[in-house]
PDB file of C-alpha atoms and ligand atoms in Angstrom:
ATOM      1  CA  UNK A   1      88.742  91.204 133.101  1.00 98.00           C
ATOM      2  CA  UNK A   2      86.250  93.905 132.339  1.00 98.00           C
ATOM      3  CA  UNK A   3      86.299  96.700 134.936  1.00 98.00           C
ATOM      4  CA  UNK A   4      84.926 100.207 135.350  1.00 98.00           C
ATOM      5  CA  UNK A   5      87.333 102.822 134.002  1.00 98.00           C
ATOM      6  CA  UNK A   6      87.354 104.639 137.338  1.00 98.00           C
ATOM      7  CA  UNK A   7      89.084 101.678 138.958  1.00 98.00           C
ATOM      8  CA  UNK A   8      91.885 101.866 136.392  1.00 98.00           C
ATOM      9  CA  UNK A   9      92.252 105.645 136.471  1.00 98.00           C
ATOM     10  CA  UNK A  10      92.087 106.097 140.250  1.00 98.00           C
ATOM     11  CA  UNK A  11      95.105 103.784 140.523  1.00 98.00           C
ATOM     12  CA  UNK A  12      96.926 105.653 137.731  1.00 98.00           C
ATOM     13  CA  UNK A  13      96.309 108.909 139.629  1.00 98.00           C
ATOM     14  CA  UNK A  14      97.548 107.390 142.847  1.00 98.00           C
ATOM     15  CA  UNK A  15     100.781 106.047 141.348  1.00 98.00           C
ATOM     16  CA  UNK A  16     101.399 108.693 138.664  1.00 98.00           C
ATOM     17  CA  UNK A  17     101.321 106.803 135.372  1.00 98.00           C
ATOM     18  CA  UNK A  18      99.107 106.916 132.276  1.00 98.00           C
ATOM     19  CA  UNK A  19      96.874 104.228 130.802  1.00 99.00           C
ATOM     20  CA  UNK A  20      96.733 103.739 127.025  1.00 99.00           C
ATOM     21  CA  UNK A  21      93.359 104.029 125.314  1.00 99.00           C
ATOM     22  CA  UNK A  22      93.749 102.174 122.036  1.00 99.00           C
ATOM     23  CA  UNK A  23      91.243 102.656 119.212  1.00 98.00           C
ATOM     24  CA  UNK A  24      89.822  99.404 117.876  1.00 98.00           C
ATOM     25  CA  UNK A  25      87.735  98.614 114.790  1.00 96.00           C
ATOM     26  CA  UNK A  26      88.094  94.887 114.443  1.00 98.00           C
ATOM     27  CA  UNK A  27      88.949  91.608 116.118  1.00 98.00           C
ATOM     28  CA  UNK A  28      92.593  91.733 115.064  1.00 98.00           C
ATOM     29  CA  UNK A  29      93.265  95.048 116.826  1.00 98.00           C
ATOM     30  CA  UNK A  30      91.440  93.916 119.955  1.00 98.00           C
ATOM     31  CA  UNK A  31      93.513  90.713 120.059  1.00 98.00           C
ATOM     32  CA  UNK A  32      96.777  92.616 119.511  1.00 98.00           C
ATOM     33  CA  UNK A  33      96.070  95.177 122.249  1.00 99.00           C
ATOM     34  CA  UNK A  34      94.929  92.610 124.803  1.00 98.00           C
ATOM     35  CA  UNK A  35      97.892  90.313 124.128  1.00 98.00           C
ATOM     36  CA  UNK A  36     100.183  93.289 124.715  1.00 99.00           C
ATOM     37  CA  UNK A  37      98.366  94.217 127.930  1.00 98.00           C
ATOM     38  CA  UNK A  38      98.555  90.657 129.232  1.00 98.00           C
ATOM     39  CA  UNK A  39     102.229  90.285 128.373  1.00 98.00           C
ATOM     40  CA  UNK A  40     103.051  93.634 130.006  1.00 98.00           C
ATOM     41  CA  UNK A  41     100.649  93.015 132.940  1.00 98.00           C
ATOM     42  CA  UNK A  42      99.116  96.390 132.234  1.00 98.00           C
ATOM     43  CA  UNK A  43      95.649  97.895 132.545  1.00 98.00           C
ATOM     44  CA  UNK A  44      94.256  99.062 129.222  1.00 98.00           C
ATOM     45  CA  UNK A  45      91.318 100.922 127.679  1.00 99.00           C
ATOM     46  CA  UNK A  46      89.684  99.677 124.474  1.00 98.00           C
ATOM     47  CA  UNK A  47      87.851 102.472 122.703  1.00 98.00           C
ATOM     48  CA  UNK A  48      85.646 102.766 119.647  1.00 98.00           C
ATOM     49  CA  UNK A  49      84.655 105.888 117.746  1.00 98.00           C
ATOM     50  CA  UNK A  50      81.313 106.468 116.065  1.00 98.00           C
ATOM     51  CA  UNK A  51      82.947 105.648 112.731  1.00 97.00           C
ATOM     52  CA  UNK A  52      84.383 102.411 114.142  1.00 98.00           C
ATOM     53  CA  UNK A  53      80.822 101.598 115.225  1.00 98.00           C
ATOM     54  CA  UNK A  54      79.495 102.469 111.768  1.00 98.00           C
ATOM     55  CA  UNK A  55      82.107 100.110 110.298  1.00 98.00           C
ATOM     56  CA  UNK A  56      81.739  97.121 112.621  1.00 98.00           C
ATOM     57  CA  UNK A  57      78.315  97.557 114.257  1.00 98.00           C
ATOM     58  CA  UNK A  58      77.787  98.605 117.871  1.00 98.00           C
ATOM     59  CA  UNK A  59      76.517  95.287 119.163  1.00 98.00           C
ATOM     60  CA  UNK A  60      79.191  93.364 117.290  1.00 98.00           C
ATOM     61  CA  UNK A  61      82.064  95.572 118.402  1.00 98.00           C
ATOM     62  CA  UNK A  62      80.959  95.801 122.019  1.00 98.00           C
ATOM     63  CA  UNK A  63      80.362  92.045 122.189  1.00 98.00           C
ATOM     64  CA  UNK A  64      83.857  91.438 120.794  1.00 98.00           C
ATOM     65  CA  UNK A  65      85.444  93.850 123.257  1.00 98.00           C
ATOM     66  CA  UNK A  66      83.543  92.483 126.249  1.00 98.00           C
ATOM     67  CA  UNK A  67      84.204  88.845 125.358  1.00 98.00           C
ATOM     68  CA  UNK A  68      87.904  89.435 124.698  1.00 98.00           C
ATOM     69  CA  UNK A  69      88.279  91.521 127.875  1.00 98.00           C
ATOM     70  CA  UNK A  70      86.679  88.748 129.894  1.00 97.00           C
ATOM     71  CA  UNK A  71      89.325  86.299 128.690  1.00 97.00           C
ATOM     72  CA  UNK A  72      92.375  88.212 129.947  1.00 98.00           C
ATOM     73  CA  UNK A  73      93.807  88.548 133.398  1.00 98.00           C
ATOM     74  CA  UNK A  74      94.383  92.319 133.350  1.00 98.00           C
ATOM     75  CA  UNK A  75      91.886  95.161 133.932  1.00 98.00           C
ATOM     76  CA  UNK A  76      90.214  96.323 130.719  1.00 98.00           C
ATOM     77  CA  UNK A  77      87.780  99.243 130.377  1.00 98.00           C
ATOM     78  CA  UNK A  78      85.605  99.993 127.371  1.00 98.00           C
ATOM     79  CA  UNK A  79      85.116 103.577 126.205  1.00 98.00           C
ATOM     80  CA  UNK A  80      83.221 105.443 123.477  1.00 98.00           C
ATOM     81  CA  UNK A  81      85.728 107.817 121.862  1.00 98.00           C
ATOM     82  CA  UNK A  82      84.690 111.172 120.330  1.00 97.00           C
ATOM     83  CA  UNK A  83      80.968 110.796 120.850  1.00 98.00           C
ATOM     84  CA  UNK A  84      78.963 113.488 119.057  1.00 97.00           C
ATOM     85  CA  UNK A  85      75.576 111.907 118.614  1.00 95.00           C
ATOM     86  CA  UNK A  86      73.463 111.627 121.770  1.00 96.00           C
ATOM     87  CA  UNK A  87      71.607 108.665 120.300  1.00 97.00           C
ATOM     88  CA  UNK A  88      74.827 106.684 119.791  1.00 98.00           C
ATOM     89  CA  UNK A  89      76.073 107.692 123.241  1.00 98.00           C
ATOM     90  CA  UNK A  90      72.886 106.285 124.794  1.00 98.00           C
ATOM     91  CA  UNK A  91      73.121 103.130 122.690  1.00 98.00           C
ATOM     92  CA  UNK A  92      76.746 102.637 123.730  1.00 98.00           C
ATOM     93  CA  UNK A  93      75.817 103.019 127.388  1.00 98.00           C
ATOM     94  CA  UNK A  94      73.120 100.400 126.882  1.00 97.00           C
ATOM     95  CA  UNK A  95      75.858  98.130 125.507  1.00 96.00           C
ATOM     96  CA  UNK A  96      77.920  98.371 128.727  1.00 93.00           C
ATOM     97  CA  UNK A  97      80.301 101.154 127.771  1.00 97.00           C
ATOM     98  CA  UNK A  98      81.011 102.463 131.272  1.00 96.00           C
ATOM     99  CA  UNK A  99      82.844 105.459 129.873  1.00 98.00           C
ATOM    100  CA  UNK A 100      81.866 107.817 127.059  1.00 98.00           C
ATOM    101  CA  UNK A 101      83.335 110.930 125.527  1.00 98.00           C
ATOM    102  CA  UNK A 102      81.163 113.809 124.457  1.00 98.00           C
ATOM    103  CA  UNK A 103      83.249 115.885 122.116  1.00 96.00           C
ATOM    104  CA  UNK A 104      81.808 119.369 121.993  1.00 96.00           C
ATOM    105  CA  UNK A 105      85.217 120.907 121.410  1.00 94.00           C
ATOM    106  CA  UNK A 106      84.242 122.319 118.012  1.00 92.00           C
ATOM    107  CA  UNK A 107      81.393 124.290 119.645  1.00 94.00           C
ATOM    108  CA  UNK A 108      81.647 127.652 121.357  1.00 94.00           C
ATOM    109  CA  UNK A 109      82.153 127.387 125.143  1.00 96.00           C
ATOM    110  CA  UNK A 110      78.489 127.754 126.165  1.00 97.00           C
ATOM    111  CA  UNK A 111      77.239 125.230 123.623  1.00 97.00           C
ATOM    112  CA  UNK A 112      79.975 122.772 124.581  1.00 97.00           C
ATOM    113  CA  UNK A 113      78.935 123.116 128.247  1.00 98.00           C
ATOM    114  CA  UNK A 114      75.225 122.564 127.473  1.00 98.00           C
ATOM    115  CA  UNK A 115      75.912 119.518 125.320  1.00 98.00           C
ATOM    116  CA  UNK A 116      78.386 118.023 127.780  1.00 98.00           C
ATOM    117  CA  UNK A 117      76.092 118.629 130.773  1.00 98.00           C
ATOM    118  CA  UNK A 118      73.269 116.847 129.016  1.00 98.00           C
ATOM    119  CA  UNK A 119      75.440 113.745 128.558  1.00 98.00           C
ATOM    120  CA  UNK A 120      76.809 113.959 132.119  1.00 98.00           C
ATOM    121  CA  UNK A 121      73.273 114.057 133.537  1.00 98.00           C
ATOM    122  CA  UNK A 122      72.201 110.991 131.568  1.00 98.00           C
ATOM    123  CA  UNK A 123      75.451 109.038 132.038  1.00 98.00           C
ATOM    124  CA  UNK A 124      75.908 109.670 135.758  1.00 98.00           C
ATOM    125  CA  UNK A 125      72.463 108.258 136.459  1.00 98.00           C
ATOM    126  CA  UNK A 126      73.802 105.026 134.986  1.00 98.00           C
ATOM    127  CA  UNK A 127      77.155 105.316 136.821  1.00 98.00           C
ATOM    128  CA  UNK A 128      78.954 105.917 133.528  1.00 98.00           C
ATOM    129  CA  UNK A 129      82.042 108.169 133.354  1.00 98.00           C
ATOM    130  CA  UNK A 130      82.095 111.100 130.951  1.00 98.00           C
ATOM    131  CA  UNK A 131      85.092 112.602 129.223  1.00 98.00           C
ATOM    132  CA  UNK A 132      84.727 116.122 127.843  1.00 98.00           C
ATOM    133  CA  UNK A 133      87.059 118.247 125.768  1.00 97.00           C
ATOM    134  CA  UNK A 134      87.992 121.877 125.887  1.00 95.00           C
ATOM    135  CA  UNK A 135      90.342 123.321 123.285  1.00 91.00           C
ATOM    136  CA  UNK A 136      90.396 121.914 119.747  1.00 83.00           C
ATOM    137  CA  UNK A 137      92.283 119.126 118.020  1.00 78.00           C
ATOM    138  CA  UNK A 138      90.481 117.759 115.018  1.00 56.00           C
ATOM    139  CA  UNK A 139      91.548 119.130 111.679  1.00 60.00           C
ATOM    140  CA  UNK A 140      94.571 120.505 113.474  1.00 55.00           C
ATOM    141  CA  UNK A 141      96.716 119.468 110.546  1.00 50.00           C
ATOM    142  CA  UNK A 142      95.416 122.509 108.631  1.00 54.00           C
ATOM    143  CA  UNK A 143      96.115 124.786 111.537  1.00 54.00           C
ATOM    144  CA  UNK A 144      99.661 123.468 111.748  1.00 55.00           C
ATOM    145  CA  UNK A 145     100.144 124.429 108.107  1.00 57.00           C
ATOM    146  CA  UNK A 146      98.832 127.912 108.762  1.00 55.00           C
ATOM    147  CA  UNK A 147     100.822 128.167 111.994  1.00 59.00           C
ATOM    148  CA  UNK A 148      97.749 128.923 114.062  1.00 67.00           C
ATOM    149  CA  UNK A 149      97.544 125.770 116.183  1.00 70.00           C
ATOM    150  CA  UNK A 150      98.135 127.682 119.440  1.00 76.00           C
ATOM    151  CA  UNK A 151      94.896 129.604 118.923  1.00 76.00           C
ATOM    152  CA  UNK A 152      93.058 126.350 119.709  1.00 88.00           C
ATOM    153  CA  UNK A 153      95.055 125.310 122.776  1.00 94.00           C
ATOM    154  CA  UNK A 154      93.242 124.774 126.086  1.00 96.00           C
ATOM    155  CA  UNK A 155      93.332 127.770 128.417  1.00 96.00           C
ATOM    156  CA  UNK A 156      93.849 126.713 132.070  1.00 97.00           C
ATOM    157  CA  UNK A 157      91.046 128.973 133.304  1.00 97.00           C
ATOM    158  CA  UNK A 158      88.628 127.546 130.694  1.00 97.00           C
ATOM    159  CA  UNK A 159      89.619 124.024 131.724  1.00 98.00           C
ATOM    160  CA  UNK A 160      88.849 124.540 135.401  1.00 98.00           C
ATOM    161  CA  UNK A 161      85.601 126.369 134.612  1.00 98.00           C
ATOM    162  CA  UNK A 162      84.538 123.662 132.140  1.00 98.00           C
ATOM    163  CA  UNK A 163      85.011 120.863 134.687  1.00 98.00           C
ATOM    164  CA  UNK A 164      83.031 122.831 137.290  1.00 98.00           C
ATOM    165  CA  UNK A 165      80.286 123.789 134.824  1.00 98.00           C
ATOM    166  CA  UNK A 166      79.815 120.287 133.416  1.00 98.00           C
ATOM    167  CA  UNK A 167      80.838 117.761 136.098  1.00 98.00           C
ATOM    168  CA  UNK A 168      82.923 115.694 133.651  1.00 98.00           C
ATOM    169  CA  UNK A 169      85.040 112.888 135.119  1.00 98.00           C
ATOM    170  CA  UNK A 170      87.974 113.283 132.723  1.00 98.00           C
ATOM    171  CA  UNK A 171      89.139 116.139 130.544  1.00 98.00           C
ATOM    172  CA  UNK A 172      90.813 116.051 127.126  1.00 98.00           C
ATOM    173  CA  UNK A 173      93.166 118.961 126.499  1.00 98.00           C
ATOM    174  CA  UNK A 174      94.734 120.544 123.434  1.00 97.00           C
ATOM    175  CA  UNK A 175      98.393 121.366 124.050  1.00 97.00           C
ATOM    176  CA  UNK A 176      99.983 120.756 120.643  1.00 95.00           C
ATOM    177  CA  UNK A 177      98.673 117.202 120.257  1.00 95.00           C
ATOM    178  CA  UNK A 178      96.664 116.395 117.146  1.00 94.00           C
ATOM    179  CA  UNK A 179      95.098 113.441 115.361  1.00 95.00           C
ATOM    180  CA  UNK A 180      96.111 111.469 112.316  1.00 96.00           C
ATOM    181  CA  UNK A 181      98.853 109.511 110.578  1.00 97.00           C
ATOM    182  CA  UNK A 182     100.146 112.459 108.541  1.00 95.00           C
ATOM    183  CA  UNK A 183     102.191 113.903 111.369  1.00 95.00           C
ATOM    184  CA  UNK A 184     104.119 110.610 111.473  1.00 97.00           C
ATOM    185  CA  UNK A 185     104.321 109.849 107.748  1.00 97.00           C
ATOM    186  CA  UNK A 186     105.411 113.407 106.953  1.00 95.00           C
ATOM    187  CA  UNK A 187     107.825 113.428 109.915  1.00 95.00           C
ATOM    188  CA  UNK A 188     106.419 116.644 111.383  1.00 93.00           C
ATOM    189  CA  UNK A 189     108.140 118.314 114.282  1.00 94.00           C
ATOM    190  CA  UNK A 190     105.907 117.518 117.239  1.00 95.00           C
ATOM    191  CA  UNK A 191     105.910 119.613 120.363  1.00 96.00           C
ATOM    192  CA  UNK A 192     103.651 119.556 123.395  1.00 97.00           C
ATOM    193  CA  UNK A 193     103.183 122.762 125.353  1.00 97.00           C
ATOM    194  CA  UNK A 194     104.271 121.217 128.653  1.00 98.00           C
ATOM    195  CA  UNK A 195     104.249 124.524 130.508  1.00 97.00           C
ATOM    196  CA  UNK A 196     100.577 125.009 129.646  1.00 97.00           C
ATOM    197  CA  UNK A 197      99.832 121.413 130.661  1.00 98.00           C
ATOM    198  CA  UNK A 198     101.492 121.966 134.061  1.00 98.00           C
ATOM    199  CA  UNK A 199      99.335 125.075 134.548  1.00 98.00           C
ATOM    200  CA  UNK A 200      96.178 123.148 133.648  1.00 98.00           C
ATOM    201  CA  UNK A 201      97.138 120.274 135.957  1.00 98.00           C
ATOM    202  CA  UNK A 202      97.616 122.560 138.949  1.00 97.00           C
ATOM    203  CA  UNK A 203      94.027 123.852 138.695  1.00 97.00           C
ATOM    204  CA  UNK A 204      92.107 120.821 137.358  1.00 98.00           C
ATOM    205  CA  UNK A 205      91.581 117.815 139.620  1.00 96.00           C
ATOM    206  CA  UNK A 206      89.924 115.597 136.996  1.00 98.00           C
ATOM    207  CA  UNK A 207      92.269 113.169 135.199  1.00 98.00           C
ATOM    208  CA  UNK A 208      93.650 114.709 132.006  1.00 98.00           C
ATOM    209  CA  UNK A 209      93.512 112.951 128.645  1.00 98.00           C
ATOM    210  CA  UNK A 210      95.958 113.339 125.762  1.00 98.00           C
ATOM    211  CA  UNK A 211      94.400 112.644 122.377  1.00 98.00           C
ATOM    212  CA  UNK A 212      96.385 112.582 119.156  1.00 97.00           C
ATOM    213  CA  UNK A 213      99.412 111.224 120.981  1.00 98.00           C
ATOM    214  CA  UNK A 214     100.701 108.905 118.240  1.00 98.00           C
ATOM    215  CA  UNK A 215     104.145 109.865 117.028  1.00 98.00           C
ATOM    216  CA  UNK A 216     105.092 112.152 119.912  1.00 98.00           C
ATOM    217  CA  UNK A 217     108.594 111.436 121.244  1.00 98.00           C
ATOM    218  CA  UNK A 218     108.765 109.272 124.378  1.00 98.00           C
ATOM    219  CA  UNK A 219     110.569 112.005 126.323  1.00 98.00           C
ATOM    220  CA  UNK A 220     107.730 114.491 125.828  1.00 98.00           C
ATOM    221  CA  UNK A 221     105.099 111.893 126.664  1.00 98.00           C
ATOM    222  CA  UNK A 222     106.889 110.978 129.896  1.00 98.00           C
ATOM    223  CA  UNK A 223     107.036 114.651 130.886  1.00 98.00           C
ATOM    224  CA  UNK A 224     103.323 115.032 130.092  1.00 98.00           C
ATOM    225  CA  UNK A 225     102.582 112.075 132.377  1.00 98.00           C
ATOM    226  CA  UNK A 226     104.667 113.687 135.141  1.00 98.00           C
ATOM    227  CA  UNK A 227     102.487 116.781 134.729  1.00 96.00           C
ATOM    228  CA  UNK A 228      99.217 114.872 135.137  1.00 96.00           C
ATOM    229  CA  UNK A 229      98.191 113.143 131.886  1.00 98.00           C
ATOM    230  CA  UNK A 230      96.478 109.899 132.945  1.00 98.00           C
ATOM    231  CA  UNK A 231      94.919 108.588 129.702  1.00 99.00           C
ATOM    232  CA  UNK A 232      96.719 108.590 126.335  1.00 99.00           C
ATOM    233  CA  UNK A 233      94.863 107.887 123.090  1.00 98.00           C
ATOM    234  CA  UNK A 234      96.627 105.923 120.381  1.00 98.00           C
ATOM    235  CA  UNK A 235      95.083 105.074 117.040  1.00 98.00           C
ATOM    236  CA  UNK A 236      97.382 106.163 114.203  1.00 98.00           C
ATOM    237  CA  UNK A 237     100.418 104.164 115.300  1.00 98.00           C
ATOM    238  CA  UNK A 238      98.291 101.000 115.375  1.00 98.00           C
ATOM    239  CA  UNK A 239      96.932 101.808 111.914  1.00 98.00           C
ATOM    240  CA  UNK A 240     100.438 102.297 110.556  1.00 98.00           C
ATOM    241  CA  UNK A 241     101.617  99.030 112.121  1.00 98.00           C
ATOM    242  CA  UNK A 242      98.635  97.175 110.680  1.00 98.00           C
ATOM    243  CA  UNK A 243      99.134  98.615 107.190  1.00 98.00           C
ATOM    244  CA  UNK A 244     102.926  98.278 107.083  1.00 98.00           C
ATOM    245  CA  UNK A 245     102.703  94.605 108.045  1.00 98.00           C
ATOM    246  CA  UNK A 246     100.218  94.109 105.206  1.00 98.00           C
ATOM    247  CA  UNK A 247     102.432  95.920 102.685  1.00 98.00           C
ATOM    248  CA  UNK A 248     105.378  93.768 103.693  1.00 98.00           C
ATOM    249  CA  UNK A 249     103.254  90.631 103.547  1.00 98.00           C
ATOM    250  CA  UNK A 250     102.015  91.371 100.037  1.00 98.00           C
ATOM    251  CA  UNK A 251     105.529  92.204  98.815  1.00 98.00           C
ATOM    252  CA  UNK A 252     106.587  88.680  99.768  1.00 97.00           C
ATOM    253  CA  UNK A 253     103.422  86.663  99.072  1.00 97.00           C
ATOM    254  CA  UNK A 254     100.919  86.365  96.298  1.00 93.00           C
ATOM    255  CA  UNK A 255      99.705  82.810  96.747  1.00 96.00           C
ATOM    256  CA  UNK A 256      98.299  82.896 100.263  1.00 97.00           C
ATOM    257  CA  UNK A 257      94.537  83.157 100.568  1.00 97.00           C
ATOM    258  CA  UNK A 258      93.871  82.284 104.198  1.00 98.00           C
ATOM    259  CA  UNK A 259      92.844  85.514 106.007  1.00 98.00           C
ATOM    260  CA  UNK A 260      94.313  84.181 109.252  1.00 98.00           C
ATOM    261  CA  UNK A 261      97.738  83.877 107.655  1.00 98.00           C
ATOM    262  CA  UNK A 262      97.363  87.231 105.936  1.00 98.00           C
ATOM    263  CA  UNK A 263      96.371  89.102 109.101  1.00 98.00           C
ATOM    264  CA  UNK A 264      98.770  87.444 111.528  1.00 98.00           C
ATOM    265  CA  UNK A 265     101.746  89.745 110.766  1.00 98.00           C
ATOM    266  CA  UNK A 266      99.503  92.769 111.369  1.00 98.00           C
ATOM    267  CA  UNK A 267      98.402  91.411 114.744  1.00 99.00           C
ATOM    268  CA  UNK A 268     102.025  90.827 115.746  1.00 98.00           C
ATOM    269  CA  UNK A 269     103.154  94.295 114.652  1.00 98.00           C
ATOM    270  CA  UNK A 270     100.245  96.046 116.403  1.00 99.00           C
ATOM    271  CA  UNK A 271     100.975  94.041 119.551  1.00 99.00           C
ATOM    272  CA  UNK A 272     104.604  95.206 119.493  1.00 98.00           C
ATOM    273  CA  UNK A 273     103.484  98.832 119.088  1.00 99.00           C
ATOM    274  CA  UNK A 274     101.054  98.509 121.988  1.00 99.00           C
ATOM    275  CA  UNK A 275     103.778  96.960 124.177  1.00 99.00           C
ATOM    276  CA  UNK A 276     106.124  99.879 123.432  1.00 98.00           C
ATOM    277  CA  UNK A 277     103.427 102.400 124.406  1.00 98.00           C
ATOM    278  CA  UNK A 278     102.681 100.540 127.648  1.00 99.00           C
ATOM    279  CA  UNK A 279     106.380 100.707 128.597  1.00 98.00           C
ATOM    280  CA  UNK A 280     106.604 104.439 127.833  1.00 98.00           C
ATOM    281  CA  UNK A 281     103.392 105.248 129.702  1.00 98.00           C
ATOM    282  CA  UNK A 282     104.713 103.605 132.888  1.00 98.00           C
ATOM    283  CA  UNK A 283     101.831 101.161 133.290  1.00 98.00           C
ATOM    284  CA  UNK A 284     103.831  97.964 132.751  1.00 98.00           C
ATOM    285  CA  UNK A 285     103.271  95.710 135.781  1.00 98.00           C
ATOM    286  CA  UNK A 286     100.401  97.882 137.097  1.00 98.00           C
ATOM    287  CA  UNK A 287      97.568  95.427 136.346  1.00 98.00           C
TER     288      UNK A 287
HETATM  289  O1  G3H B   1      90.465 110.412 117.182  1.00 90.74           O
HETATM  290  C1  G3H B   1      90.064 109.344 116.795  1.00 90.74           C
HETATM  291  C2  G3H B   1      90.588 108.572 115.697  1.00 90.74           C
HETATM  292  O2  G3H B   1      91.955 108.588 115.541  1.00 90.74           O
HETATM  293  C3  G3H B   1      89.867 108.794 114.398  1.00 90.74           C
HETATM  294  O3  G3H B   1      89.027 107.763 114.430  1.00 90.74           O
HETATM  295  O4  G3H B   1      88.596 107.354 111.987  1.00 90.74           O
HETATM  296  O5  G3H B   1      87.605 105.971 113.836  1.00 90.74           O
HETATM  297  O6  G3H B   1      86.807 108.305 113.475  1.00 90.74           O
HETATM  298  P1  G3H B   1      87.940 107.349 113.328  1.00 90.74           P
HETATM  299  P1  13P B   2      96.295 109.523 117.027  1.00 90.74           P
HETATM  300  O1  13P B   2      95.723 109.831 115.698  1.00 90.74           O
HETATM  301  O2  13P B   2      97.469 110.413 117.329  1.00 90.74           O
HETATM  302  O3  13P B   2      96.615 108.100 117.217  1.00 90.74           O
HETATM  303  O4  13P B   2      95.188 109.908 118.124  1.00 90.74           O
HETATM  304  C1  13P B   2      94.160 109.023 118.402  1.00 90.74           C
HETATM  305  C2  13P B   2      93.097 109.633 119.233  1.00 90.74           C
HETATM  306  O5  13P B   2      93.229 110.685 119.806  1.00 90.74           O
HETATM  307  C3  13P B   2      91.829 108.910 119.327  1.00 90.74           C
HETATM  308  O6  13P B   2      90.875 109.593 120.061  1.00 90.74           O
HETATM  309 ZN1   ZN B   3      91.007 111.700 119.794  1.00 90.74          ZN
END
């Protein structure tokens, strides 16, 4: 069932677990995630980025998400991930996204605040939740190579000031997390700054969001949840599951032309990945 994200997150805050926000681009990923959520009796967030929208179409993708969410017996929220373009944010809100992210994290503090406030003003009038970000993640792969990732981590005092200055409902933080499949494929050593997270969580009341969480060891993720992470974004691990199932399929088959048969192994593998995440995040049985 389609619900407002605040219903899902308030409960996660009350009982101390995190809810997965899975990135979706197509019907197959939506099916896989929702089957996992139903099997695990877990709440779940389906999210689309601007590039997912460019790929699939906003109306098409939101209609798919809404229709699929309406068919399952667990709470499902729909979220716009990494919004940058005010026009797309407004269009997404018009398409029943009751949660949007404005990602001004690449901007200097003041500009990030101005941009985020603008979205908060518009969204709150429509009872839509806004996620903001302070600290930087994207392109972090380069910073890892140069050893300067820490320079972009979220400062606790900036985090508390940013929430006050903007009125965001949820806050994404940079504590060693970063986007992309490379960190998994290249078997990078992944380390969250849990001490910094604990400091942020003691001063920020808004639910904290961990982006770029694919590939991080379960132990670290569980500790991050104990410290106050309430939403965890997963895209890369679903992509890898989708692609690996395809590679395996094509190694074994060259005479199958029915897309349903071709895509089925990818759906099953993504579902398994989503189930594993739900178990680690502590939201199994919390629907
Ligand atoms: O952080 C978000 C995604 O992992 C990247 O998504 O390729 O759909 O923009 P995108
Ligand atoms: P990953 O690339 O680690 O899956 O992160 C996804 C994400 O943060 C989407 O917003
Ligand atoms: Zn992200």
